[in-house]
mmCIF file with all atom_site columns, C-alpha atoms in Angstrom:
data_model
loop_
_atom_site.group_PDB
_atom_site.id
_atom_site.type_symbol
_atom_site.label_atom_id
_atom_site.label_alt_id
_atom_site.label_comp_id
_atom_site.label_asym_id
_atom_site.label_entity_id
_atom_site.label_seq_id
_atom_site.pdbx_PDB_ins_code
_atom_site.Cartn_x
_atom_site.Cartn_y
_atom_site.Cartn_z
_atom_site.occupancy
_atom_site.B_iso_or_equiv
_atom_site.pdbx_formal_charge
_atom_site.auth_seq_id
_atom_site.auth_comp_id
_atom_site.auth_asym_id
_atom_site.auth_atom_id
_atom_site.pdbx_PDB_model_num
ATOM 1   C CA . MET A 1 1   ? -141.292 98.318  -0.865  1.00 50.00 ? 20  MET A CA 1
ATOM 2   C CA . SER A 1 2   ? -139.099 101.402 -1.093  1.00 52.00 ? 21  SER A CA 1
ATOM 3   C CA . GLN A 1 3   ? -136.430 99.629  0.926   1.00 50.00 ? 22  GLN A CA 1
ATOM 4   C CA . THR A 1 4   ? -136.405 96.761  -1.570  1.00 51.00 ? 23  THR A CA 1
ATOM 5   C CA . LEU A 1 5   ? -135.972 99.222  -4.421  1.00 44.00 ? 24  LEU A CA 1
ATOM 6   C CA . ARG A 1 6   ? -133.084 100.886 -2.654  1.00 50.00 ? 25  ARG A CA 1
ATOM 7   C CA . ILE A 1 7   ? -131.378 97.502  -2.190  1.00 48.00 ? 26  ILE A CA 1
ATOM 8   C CA . ARG A 1 8   ? -131.830 96.626  -5.859  1.00 49.00 ? 27  ARG A CA 1
ATOM 9   C CA . HIS A 1 9   ? -130.514 100.036 -6.900  1.00 51.00 ? 28  HIS A CA 1
ATOM 10  C CA . ALA A 1 10  ? -127.473 99.601  -4.691  1.00 50.00 ? 29  ALA A CA 1
ATOM 11  C CA . SER A 1 11  ? -126.858 96.125  -6.108  1.00 56.00 ? 30  SER A CA 1
ATOM 12  C CA . CYS A 1 12  ? -127.031 97.390  -9.675  1.00 53.00 ? 31  CYS A CA 1
ATOM 13  C CA . LYS A 1 13  ? -124.682 100.236 -8.848  1.00 53.00 ? 32  LYS A CA 1
ATOM 14  C CA . TYR A 1 14  ? -122.227 97.795  -7.277  1.00 53.00 ? 33  TYR A CA 1
ATOM 15  C CA . LEU A 1 15  ? -122.463 95.462  -10.278 1.00 50.00 ? 34  LEU A CA 1
ATOM 16  C CA . PHE A 1 16  ? -121.861 98.384  -12.637 1.00 51.00 ? 35  PHE A CA 1
ATOM 17  C CA . LEU A 1 17  ? -118.832 99.518  -10.644 1.00 54.00 ? 36  LEU A CA 1
ATOM 18  C CA . SER A 1 18  ? -117.499 95.963  -10.500 1.00 60.00 ? 37  SER A CA 1
ATOM 19  C CA . MET A 1 19  ? -117.820 95.515  -14.266 1.00 63.00 ? 38  MET A CA 1
ATOM 20  C CA . SER A 1 20  ? -116.244 98.901  -14.904 1.00 64.00 ? 39  SER A CA 1
ATOM 21  C CA . LEU A 1 21  ? -113.279 97.970  -12.745 1.00 63.00 ? 40  LEU A CA 1
ATOM 22  C CA . LYS A 1 22  ? -112.843 94.688  -14.621 1.00 65.00 ? 41  LYS A CA 1
ATOM 23  C CA . ILE A 1 23  ? -112.971 96.436  -17.990 1.00 69.00 ? 42  ILE A CA 1
ATOM 24  C CA . PHE A 1 24  ? -110.531 99.072  -16.770 1.00 60.00 ? 43  PHE A CA 1
ATOM 25  C CA . SER A 1 25  ? -108.177 96.362  -15.461 1.00 61.00 ? 44  SER A CA 1
ATOM 26  C CA . LEU A 1 26  ? -108.389 94.545  -18.797 1.00 64.00 ? 45  LEU A CA 1
ATOM 27  C CA . LEU A 1 27  ? -107.566 97.706  -20.736 1.00 61.00 ? 46  LEU A CA 1
ATOM 28  C CA . VAL A 1 28  ? -104.627 98.407  -18.453 1.00 53.00 ? 47  VAL A CA 1
ATOM 29  C CA . ALA A 1 29  ? -103.367 94.843  -18.946 1.00 52.00 ? 48  ALA A CA 1
ATOM 30  C CA . VAL A 1 30  ? -103.641 95.165  -22.746 1.00 55.00 ? 49  VAL A CA 1
ATOM 31  C CA . LEU A 1 31  ? -101.790 98.476  -22.688 1.00 57.00 ? 50  LEU A CA 1
ATOM 32  C CA . LEU A 1 32  ? -99.070  97.015  -20.492 1.00 53.00 ? 51  LEU A CA 1
ATOM 33  C CA . LEU A 1 33  ? -98.694  94.004  -22.764 1.00 55.00 ? 52  LEU A CA 1
ATOM 34  C CA . ASN A 1 34  ? -98.448  96.238  -25.840 1.00 57.00 ? 53  ASN A CA 1
ATOM 35  C CA . SER A 1 35  ? -95.892  98.459  -24.176 1.00 57.00 ? 54  SER A CA 1
ATOM 36  C CA . CYS A 1 36  ? -93.798  95.368  -23.386 1.00 64.00 ? 55  CYS A CA 1
ATOM 37  C CA . LYS A 1 37  ? -94.085  93.818  -26.877 1.00 80.00 ? 56  LYS A CA 1
ATOM 38  C CA . GLN A 1 38  ? -90.609  92.934  -28.151 1.00 88.00 ? 57  GLN A CA 1
ATOM 39  C CA . GLY A 1 39  ? -89.283  92.469  -31.672 1.00 90.00 ? 58  GLY A CA 1
ATOM 40  C CA . CYS A 1 40  ? -87.148  94.102  -34.337 1.00 94.00 ? 59  CYS A CA 1
ATOM 41  C CA . THR A 1 41  ? -87.594  97.880  -34.267 1.00 92.00 ? 60  THR A CA 1
ATOM 42  C CA . GLU A 1 42  ? -85.173  98.740  -37.114 1.00 92.00 ? 61  GLU A CA 1
ATOM 43  C CA . SER A 1 43  ? -87.312  99.893  -40.057 1.00 92.00 ? 62  SER A CA 1
ATOM 44  C CA . GLU A 1 44  ? -84.706  98.806  -42.648 1.00 94.00 ? 63  GLU A CA 1
ATOM 45  C CA . ALA A 1 45  ? -84.470  95.254  -41.301 1.00 95.00 ? 64  ALA A CA 1
ATOM 46  C CA . THR A 1 46  ? -86.046  92.363  -43.183 1.00 95.00 ? 65  THR A CA 1
ATOM 47  C CA . ASN A 1 47  ? -88.018  91.315  -40.108 1.00 95.00 ? 66  ASN A CA 1
ATOM 48  C CA . PHE A 1 48  ? -89.018  94.794  -38.939 1.00 95.00 ? 67  PHE A CA 1
ATOM 49  C CA . ASN A 1 49  ? -92.055  94.641  -36.643 1.00 93.00 ? 68  ASN A CA 1
ATOM 50  C CA . PRO A 1 50  ? -93.962  97.960  -36.570 1.00 92.00 ? 69  PRO A CA 1
ATOM 51  C CA . ASP A 1 51  ? -95.835  96.849  -33.436 1.00 88.00 ? 70  ASP A CA 1
ATOM 52  C CA . ALA A 1 52  ? -92.697  96.175  -31.407 1.00 88.00 ? 71  ALA A CA 1
ATOM 53  C CA . LYS A 1 53  ? -91.960  98.677  -28.643 1.00 84.00 ? 72  LYS A CA 1
ATOM 54  C CA . LYS A 1 54  ? -88.701  97.171  -27.430 1.00 87.00 ? 73  LYS A CA 1
ATOM 55  C CA . ASP A 1 55  ? -85.900  95.836  -29.624 1.00 89.00 ? 74  ASP A CA 1
ATOM 56  C CA . ASP A 1 56  ? -85.024  92.233  -28.802 1.00 92.00 ? 75  ASP A CA 1
ATOM 57  C CA . GLY A 1 57  ? -81.887  92.044  -30.960 1.00 91.00 ? 76  GLY A CA 1
ATOM 58  C CA . SER A 1 58  ? -83.501  89.777  -33.558 1.00 93.00 ? 77  SER A CA 1
ATOM 59  C CA . CYS A 1 59  ? -83.091  92.140  -36.533 1.00 94.00 ? 78  CYS A CA 1
ATOM 60  C CA . TYR A 1 60  ? -81.476  90.746  -39.672 1.00 95.00 ? 79  TYR A CA 1
ATOM 61  C CA . TYR A 1 61  ? -80.895  92.240  -43.104 1.00 96.00 ? 80  TYR A CA 1
ATOM 62  C CA . GLU A 1 62  ? -81.224  90.236  -46.319 1.00 96.00 ? 81  GLU A CA 1
ATOM 63  C CA . GLY A 1 63  ? -79.558  91.584  -49.425 1.00 97.00 ? 82  GLY A CA 1
ATOM 64  C CA . CYS A 1 64  ? -76.482  91.458  -51.648 1.00 97.00 ? 83  CYS A CA 1
ATOM 65  C CA . MET A 1 65  ? -73.268  91.194  -49.619 1.00 97.00 ? 84  MET A CA 1
ATOM 66  C CA . ASP A 1 66  ? -70.771  91.304  -52.502 1.00 96.00 ? 85  ASP A CA 1
ATOM 67  C CA . SER A 1 67  ? -69.165  94.750  -52.621 1.00 96.00 ? 86  SER A CA 1
ATOM 68  C CA . LEU A 1 68  ? -68.363  94.231  -56.331 1.00 95.00 ? 87  LEU A CA 1
ATOM 69  C CA . ALA A 1 69  ? -72.040  93.926  -57.255 1.00 97.00 ? 88  ALA A CA 1
ATOM 70  C CA . THR A 1 70  ? -74.033  96.873  -58.571 1.00 96.00 ? 89  THR A CA 1
ATOM 71  C CA . ASN A 1 71  ? -76.709  96.374  -55.890 1.00 97.00 ? 90  ASN A CA 1
ATOM 72  C CA . TYR A 1 72  ? -74.369  95.799  -52.930 1.00 97.00 ? 91  TYR A CA 1
ATOM 73  C CA . TRP A 1 73  ? -76.041  96.692  -49.612 1.00 96.00 ? 92  TRP A CA 1
ATOM 74  C CA . PRO A 1 74  ? -73.588  97.502  -46.796 1.00 96.00 ? 93  PRO A CA 1
ATOM 75  C CA . LEU A 1 75  ? -76.163  96.702  -44.099 1.00 94.00 ? 94  LEU A CA 1
ATOM 76  C CA . ALA A 1 76  ? -76.841  93.181  -45.350 1.00 96.00 ? 95  ALA A CA 1
ATOM 77  C CA . ASP A 1 77  ? -75.761  90.366  -43.038 1.00 95.00 ? 96  ASP A CA 1
ATOM 78  C CA . THR A 1 78  ? -77.617  87.570  -44.853 1.00 95.00 ? 97  THR A CA 1
ATOM 79  C CA . ASP A 1 79  ? -76.978  87.045  -48.566 1.00 95.00 ? 98  ASP A CA 1
ATOM 80  C CA . ASP A 1 80  ? -80.241  86.451  -50.427 1.00 95.00 ? 99  ASP A CA 1
ATOM 81  C CA . GLY A 1 81  ? -78.699  85.654  -53.815 1.00 94.00 ? 100 GLY A CA 1
ATOM 82  C CA . SER A 1 82  ? -79.910  88.897  -55.366 1.00 96.00 ? 101 SER A CA 1
ATOM 83  C CA . CYS A 1 83  ? -76.498  90.265  -56.428 1.00 97.00 ? 102 CYS A CA 1
ATOM 84  C CA . GLU A 1 84  ? -76.339  91.817  -59.877 1.00 97.00 ? 103 GLU A CA 1
ATOM 85  C CA . TYR A 1 85  ? -73.186  92.575  -61.876 1.00 97.00 ? 104 TYR A CA 1
ATOM 86  C CA . GLU A 1 86  ? -72.215  94.684  -64.861 1.00 96.00 ? 105 GLU A CA 1
ATOM 87  C CA . SER A 1 87  ? -70.920  91.485  -66.441 1.00 97.00 ? 106 SER A CA 1
ATOM 88  C CA . GLN A 1 88  ? -74.514  90.357  -66.995 1.00 96.00 ? 107 GLN A CA 1
ATOM 89  C CA . LEU A 1 89  ? -74.900  93.086  -69.638 1.00 94.00 ? 108 LEU A CA 1
ATOM 90  C CA . HIS A 1 90  ? -72.382  91.304  -71.870 1.00 96.00 ? 109 HIS A CA 1
ATOM 91  C CA . VAL A 1 91  ? -73.541  87.704  -71.588 1.00 96.00 ? 110 VAL A CA 1
ATOM 92  C CA . GLY A 1 92  ? -74.559  86.084  -74.860 1.00 95.00 ? 111 GLY A CA 1
ATOM 93  C CA . VAL A 1 93  ? -73.488  84.495  -78.138 1.00 96.00 ? 112 VAL A CA 1
ATOM 94  C CA . TYR A 1 94  ? -72.041  86.848  -80.733 1.00 96.00 ? 113 TYR A CA 1
ATOM 95  C CA . ILE A 1 95  ? -71.265  86.511  -84.425 1.00 96.00 ? 114 ILE A CA 1
ATOM 96  C CA . ILE A 1 96  ? -68.006  88.382  -85.059 1.00 96.00 ? 115 ILE A CA 1
ATOM 97  C CA . GLN A 1 97  ? -66.622  89.774  -88.309 1.00 95.00 ? 116 GLN A CA 1
ATOM 98  C CA . ASP A 1 98  ? -63.051  91.050  -88.137 1.00 95.00 ? 117 ASP A CA 1
ATOM 99  C CA . SER A 1 99  ? -59.727  91.505  -89.883 1.00 94.00 ? 118 SER A CA 1
ATOM 100 C CA . ILE A 1 100 ? -56.250  90.754  -88.506 1.00 93.00 ? 119 ILE A CA 1
ATOM 101 C CA . HIS A 1 101 ? -52.766  91.539  -89.716 1.00 93.00 ? 120 HIS A CA 1
ATOM 102 C CA . GLY A 1 102 ? -49.202  90.889  -88.552 1.00 92.00 ? 121 GLY A CA 1
ATOM 103 C CA . GLY A 1 103 ? -46.582  88.155  -88.511 1.00 87.00 ? 122 GLY A CA 1
ATOM 104 C CA . ILE A 1 104 ? -42.893  88.061  -89.444 1.00 85.00 ? 123 ILE A CA 1
ATOM 105 C CA . LEU A 1 105 ? -43.890  88.300  -93.081 1.00 78.00 ? 124 LEU A CA 1
ATOM 106 C CA . PRO A 1 106 ? -46.780  90.758  -92.713 1.00 80.00 ? 125 PRO A CA 1
ATOM 107 C CA . PHE A 1 107 ? -50.077  89.654  -94.145 1.00 81.00 ? 126 PHE A CA 1
ATOM 108 C CA . GLU A 1 108 ? -53.742  90.323  -93.501 1.00 86.00 ? 127 GLU A CA 1
ATOM 109 C CA . TYR A 1 109 ? -56.792  88.132  -93.034 1.00 84.00 ? 128 TYR A CA 1
ATOM 110 C CA . SER A 1 110 ? -59.888  90.087  -93.948 1.00 85.00 ? 129 SER A CA 1
ATOM 111 C CA . HIS A 1 111 ? -63.571  89.435  -93.374 1.00 86.00 ? 130 HIS A CA 1
ATOM 112 C CA . ARG A 1 112 ? -63.195  86.555  -90.952 1.00 91.00 ? 131 ARG A CA 1
ATOM 113 C CA . GLU A 1 113 ? -66.451  85.385  -89.408 1.00 93.00 ? 132 GLU A CA 1
ATOM 114 C CA . TYR A 1 114 ? -66.746  83.288  -86.272 1.00 93.00 ? 133 TYR A CA 1
ATOM 115 C CA . GLU A 1 115 ? -68.716  82.874  -83.063 1.00 93.00 ? 134 GLU A CA 1
ATOM 116 C CA . ILE A 1 116 ? -67.771  83.780  -79.497 1.00 94.00 ? 135 ILE A CA 1
ATOM 117 C CA . VAL A 1 117 ? -69.606  82.858  -76.296 1.00 94.00 ? 136 VAL A CA 1
ATOM 118 C CA . VAL A 1 118 ? -69.564  85.309  -73.378 1.00 96.00 ? 137 VAL A CA 1
ATOM 119 C CA . GLU A 1 119 ? -70.544  84.022  -69.927 1.00 96.00 ? 138 GLU A CA 1
ATOM 120 C CA . GLN A 1 120 ? -70.205  85.102  -66.325 1.00 96.00 ? 139 GLN A CA 1
ATOM 121 C CA . HIS A 1 121 ? -67.199  83.652  -64.546 1.00 96.00 ? 140 HIS A CA 1
ATOM 122 C CA . PRO A 1 122 ? -68.459  80.729  -62.378 1.00 95.00 ? 141 PRO A CA 1
ATOM 123 C CA . ASP A 1 123 ? -66.332  81.741  -59.383 1.00 95.00 ? 142 ASP A CA 1
ATOM 124 C CA . PHE A 1 124 ? -66.001  85.496  -59.891 1.00 96.00 ? 143 PHE A CA 1
ATOM 125 C CA . PRO A 1 125 ? -69.330  86.664  -61.379 1.00 96.00 ? 144 PRO A CA 1
ATOM 126 C CA . GLU A 1 126 ? -68.092  90.239  -61.730 1.00 97.00 ? 145 GLU A CA 1
ATOM 127 C CA . ASN A 1 127 ? -65.808  88.906  -64.504 1.00 97.00 ? 146 ASN A CA 1
ATOM 128 C CA . LEU A 1 128 ? -66.430  87.142  -67.802 1.00 97.00 ? 147 LEU A CA 1
ATOM 129 C CA . VAL A 1 129 ? -65.251  83.958  -69.473 1.00 95.00 ? 148 VAL A CA 1
ATOM 130 C CA . ILE A 1 130 ? -65.060  84.308  -73.257 1.00 94.00 ? 149 ILE A CA 1
ATOM 131 C CA . THR A 1 131 ? -64.839  81.242  -75.482 1.00 91.00 ? 150 THR A CA 1
ATOM 132 C CA . ASN A 1 132 ? -63.061  81.645  -78.814 1.00 90.00 ? 151 ASN A CA 1
ATOM 133 C CA . PHE A 1 133 ? -62.078  85.298  -78.352 1.00 91.00 ? 152 PHE A CA 1
ATOM 134 C CA . ALA A 1 134 ? -60.431  86.602  -81.571 1.00 90.00 ? 153 ALA A CA 1
ATOM 135 C CA . ASN A 1 135 ? -60.712  83.072  -83.015 1.00 87.00 ? 154 ASN A CA 1
ATOM 136 C CA . ILE A 1 136 ? -57.067  82.424  -82.173 1.00 80.00 ? 155 ILE A CA 1
ATOM 137 C CA . PHE A 1 137 ? -57.558  78.689  -82.658 1.00 69.00 ? 156 PHE A CA 1
ATOM 138 C CA . SER A 1 138 ? -59.811  76.865  -85.066 1.00 58.00 ? 157 SER A CA 1
ATOM 139 C CA . ILE A 1 139 ? -63.480  76.458  -84.192 1.00 50.00 ? 158 ILE A CA 1
ATOM 140 C CA . SER A 1 140 ? -62.828  72.807  -83.355 1.00 53.00 ? 159 SER A CA 1
ATOM 141 C CA . ALA A 1 141 ? -60.194  73.806  -80.792 1.00 58.00 ? 160 ALA A CA 1
ATOM 142 C CA . GLN A 1 142 ? -61.874  76.633  -78.927 1.00 66.00 ? 161 GLN A CA 1
ATOM 143 C CA . GLN A 1 143 ? -60.176  78.304  -75.979 1.00 79.00 ? 162 GLN A CA 1
ATOM 144 C CA . GLU A 1 144 ? -61.356  80.316  -73.000 1.00 86.00 ? 163 GLU A CA 1
ATOM 145 C CA . THR A 1 145 ? -60.110  83.709  -71.862 1.00 91.00 ? 164 THR A CA 1
ATOM 146 C CA . VAL A 1 146 ? -60.992  85.780  -68.802 1.00 95.00 ? 165 VAL A CA 1
ATOM 147 C CA . ALA A 1 147 ? -62.068  89.423  -69.000 1.00 97.00 ? 166 ALA A CA 1
ATOM 148 C CA . GLU A 1 148 ? -62.746  92.127  -66.429 1.00 97.00 ? 167 GLU A CA 1
ATOM 149 C CA . VAL A 1 149 ? -65.732  94.415  -66.851 1.00 97.00 ? 168 VAL A CA 1
ATOM 150 C CA . GLU A 1 150 ? -65.900  98.197  -66.709 1.00 96.00 ? 169 GLU A CA 1
ATOM 151 C CA . GLY A 1 151 ? -69.394  99.414  -67.520 1.00 94.00 ? 170 GLY A CA 1
ATOM 152 C CA . SER A 1 152 ? -70.182  98.720  -71.174 1.00 96.00 ? 171 SER A CA 1
ATOM 153 C CA . SER A 1 153 ? -66.684  97.346  -71.871 1.00 97.00 ? 172 SER A CA 1
ATOM 154 C CA . PHE A 1 154 ? -64.824  94.147  -71.102 1.00 97.00 ? 173 PHE A CA 1
ATOM 155 C CA . ILE A 1 155 ? -61.044  94.144  -70.933 1.00 97.00 ? 174 ILE A CA 1
ATOM 156 C CA . LEU A 1 156 ? -58.604  91.300  -71.439 1.00 97.00 ? 175 LEU A CA 1
ATOM 157 C CA . SER A 1 157 ? -55.180  91.682  -69.902 1.00 95.00 ? 176 SER A CA 1
ATOM 158 C CA . GLN A 1 158 ? -52.142  89.627  -70.931 1.00 95.00 ? 177 GLN A CA 1
ATOM 159 C CA . GLN A 1 159 ? -52.759  85.903  -70.463 1.00 93.00 ? 178 GLN A CA 1
ATOM 160 C CA . ASN A 1 160 ? -51.643  82.623  -71.918 1.00 88.00 ? 179 ASN A CA 1
ATOM 161 C CA . VAL A 1 161 ? -54.212  80.733  -73.942 1.00 83.00 ? 180 VAL A CA 1
ATOM 162 C CA . VAL A 1 162 ? -54.238  77.001  -74.627 1.00 74.00 ? 181 VAL A CA 1
ATOM 163 C CA . SER A 1 163 ? -56.778  75.255  -76.818 1.00 67.00 ? 182 SER A CA 1
ATOM 164 C CA . GLN A 1 164 ? -59.230  72.959  -75.094 1.00 62.00 ? 183 GLN A CA 1
ATOM 165 C CA . ASP A 1 165 ? -57.888  69.899  -76.921 1.00 61.00 ? 184 ASP A CA 1
ATOM 166 C CA . GLN A 1 166 ? -54.336  70.796  -75.748 1.00 57.00 ? 185 GLN A CA 1
ATOM 167 C CA . ASN A 1 167 ? -52.908  69.843  -79.182 1.00 58.00 ? 186 ASN A CA 1
ATOM 168 C CA . LEU A 1 168 ? -51.952  73.303  -80.422 1.00 58.00 ? 187 LEU A CA 1
ATOM 169 C CA . GLU A 1 169 ? -49.201  75.697  -79.405 1.00 63.00 ? 188 GLU A CA 1
ATOM 170 C CA . GLU A 1 170 ? -49.822  78.138  -76.596 1.00 77.00 ? 189 GLU A CA 1
ATOM 171 C CA . TYR A 1 171 ? -50.846  81.608  -77.692 1.00 86.00 ? 190 TYR A CA 1
ATOM 172 C CA . VAL A 1 172 ? -50.622  84.813  -75.665 1.00 90.00 ? 191 VAL A CA 1
ATOM 173 C CA . ILE A 1 173 ? -53.335  87.430  -75.528 1.00 92.00 ? 192 ILE A CA 1
ATOM 174 C CA . LEU A 1 174 ? -51.491  90.737  -75.142 1.00 94.00 ? 193 LEU A CA 1
ATOM 175 C CA . ASN A 1 175 ? -54.638  92.785  -74.709 1.00 95.00 ? 194 ASN A CA 1
ATOM 176 C CA . GLY A 1 176 ? -58.238  92.866  -75.810 1.00 96.00 ? 195 GLY A CA 1
ATOM 177 C CA . LEU A 1 177 ? -61.177  95.207  -75.585 1.00 97.00 ? 196 LEU A CA 1
ATOM 178 C CA . GLY A 1 178 ? -64.849  94.737  -76.305 1.00 97.00 ? 197 GLY A CA 1
ATOM 179 C CA . THR A 1 179 ? -67.366  97.567  -76.048 1.00 97.00 ? 198 THR A CA 1
ATOM 180 C CA . LEU A 1 180 ? -71.137  97.302  -76.325 1.00 96.00 ? 199 LEU A CA 1
ATOM 181 C CA . THR A 1 181 ? -72.799  100.026 -78.371 1.00 95.00 ? 200 THR A CA 1
ATOM 182 C CA . ASP A 1 182 ? -76.279  100.550 -79.794 1.00 90.00 ? 201 ASP A CA 1
ATOM 183 C CA . GLU A 1 183 ? -75.046  98.979  -83.028 1.00 88.00 ? 202 GLU A CA 1
ATOM 184 C CA . GLY A 1 184 ? -73.442  95.916  -81.410 1.00 93.00 ? 203 GLY A CA 1
ATOM 185 C CA . LEU A 1 185 ? -70.044  94.834  -80.092 1.00 97.00 ? 204 LEU A CA 1
ATOM 186 C CA . LEU A 1 186 ? -66.809  96.566  -81.100 1.00 97.00 ? 205 LEU A CA 1
ATOM 187 C CA . MET A 1 187 ? -63.571  94.583  -80.606 1.00 97.00 ? 206 MET A CA 1
ATOM 188 C CA . ASP A 1 188 ? -59.849  95.343  -80.701 1.00 97.00 ? 207 ASP A CA 1
ATOM 189 C CA . PHE A 1 189 ? -57.092  92.903  -79.763 1.00 96.00 ? 208 PHE A CA 1
ATOM 190 C CA . GLU A 1 190 ? -53.426  91.917  -79.990 1.00 96.00 ? 209 GLU A CA 1
ATOM 191 C CA . PHE A 1 191 ? -51.911  88.471  -79.545 1.00 93.00 ? 210 PHE A CA 1
ATOM 192 C CA . LEU A 1 192 ? -48.798  86.373  -80.127 1.00 91.00 ? 211 LEU A CA 1
ATOM 193 C CA . ASN A 1 193 ? -49.015  83.028  -81.873 1.00 85.00 ? 212 ASN A CA 1
ATOM 194 C CA . GLY A 1 194 ? -47.048  79.937  -80.886 1.00 80.00 ? 213 GLY A CA 1
ATOM 195 C CA . PHE A 1 195 ? -44.018  81.164  -82.837 1.00 85.00 ? 214 PHE A CA 1
ATOM 196 C CA . GLY A 1 196 ? -43.953  84.553  -81.117 1.00 88.00 ? 215 GLY A CA 1
ATOM 197 C CA . GLU A 1 197 ? -45.365  86.422  -84.096 1.00 90.00 ? 216 GLU A CA 1
ATOM 198 C CA . ALA A 1 198 ? -47.476  89.455  -83.177 1.00 93.00 ? 217 ALA A CA 1
ATOM 199 C CA . PHE A 1 199 ? -50.927  90.051  -84.643 1.00 93.00 ? 218 PHE A CA 1
ATOM 200 C CA . SER A 1 200 ? -53.535  92.724  -84.117 1.00 95.00 ? 219 SER A CA 1
ATOM 201 C CA . GLY A 1 201 ? -57.092  93.034  -85.260 1.00 95.00 ? 220 GLY A CA 1
ATOM 202 C CA . SER A 1 202 ? -60.449  94.733  -84.921 1.00 96.00 ? 221 SER A CA 1
ATOM 203 C CA . GLY A 1 203 ? -63.989  93.781  -85.671 1.00 96.00 ? 222 GLY A CA 1
ATOM 204 C CA . THR A 1 204 ? -67.672  94.079  -84.911 1.00 97.00 ? 223 THR A CA 1
ATOM 205 C CA . GLY A 1 205 ? -70.175  91.655  -83.501 1.00 96.00 ? 224 GLY A CA 1
ATOM 206 C CA . ILE A 1 206 ? -73.908  91.118  -83.193 1.00 95.00 ? 225 ILE A CA 1
ATOM 207 C CA . ARG A 1 207 ? -75.474  89.294  -80.269 1.00 95.00 ? 226 ARG A CA 1
ATOM 208 C CA . VAL A 1 208 ? -77.578  86.497  -81.712 1.00 93.00 ? 227 VAL A CA 1
ATOM 209 C CA . GLU A 1 209 ? -78.489  84.608  -78.564 1.00 79.00 ? 228 GLU A CA 1
ATOM 210 C CA . PRO A 1 210 ? -78.731  85.628  -74.915 1.00 73.00 ? 229 PRO A CA 1
ATOM 211 C CA . ILE A 1 211 ? -77.629  83.225  -72.186 1.00 62.00 ? 230 ILE A CA 1
ATOM 212 C CA . GLU A 1 212 ? -79.745  82.968  -69.055 1.00 59.00 ? 231 GLU A CA 1
#
């Protein structure tokens, strides 16, 4: 009887040792697999894998790749369409009131009122396209001008302007400046009409409609 008990005890001990070895082997295998786990190990990458132990070269960086944008990210290698520009601050429809003076026989137009539309340039979003700036042509013959942006101001450099219906003389914008303030838009400008007469003016504007 005692011999039978000894055999059973030995068998149980062997079974316990065998199971312990299997569990130990399994733990070692799991640890080895974890230590070999590959993936992106760069914490700033879009596809960063905190469990990866070895970098497999798969890292990529989504962000704004346009260096002219306010949220440009130098590390980005995949543009995600998130770029933002100072030009967006100016976008909208404005009602302008201004006065202009000039011409060969100097005269002044006071208290003019008209509408301008300010939009981002479709090809160069850091710039603006302004329709009917300074109301050079009649409302029915609106023109477009291009402006660069510096913070809260947009700046028009010298450029030729032709009405959209192409039936009026070509004008020349000599310069123009628009600045956003807490009170609204402040404008100053100079231009030549189709006869070469010089005019200058200044005015104020209120944004009445944003443009998405």
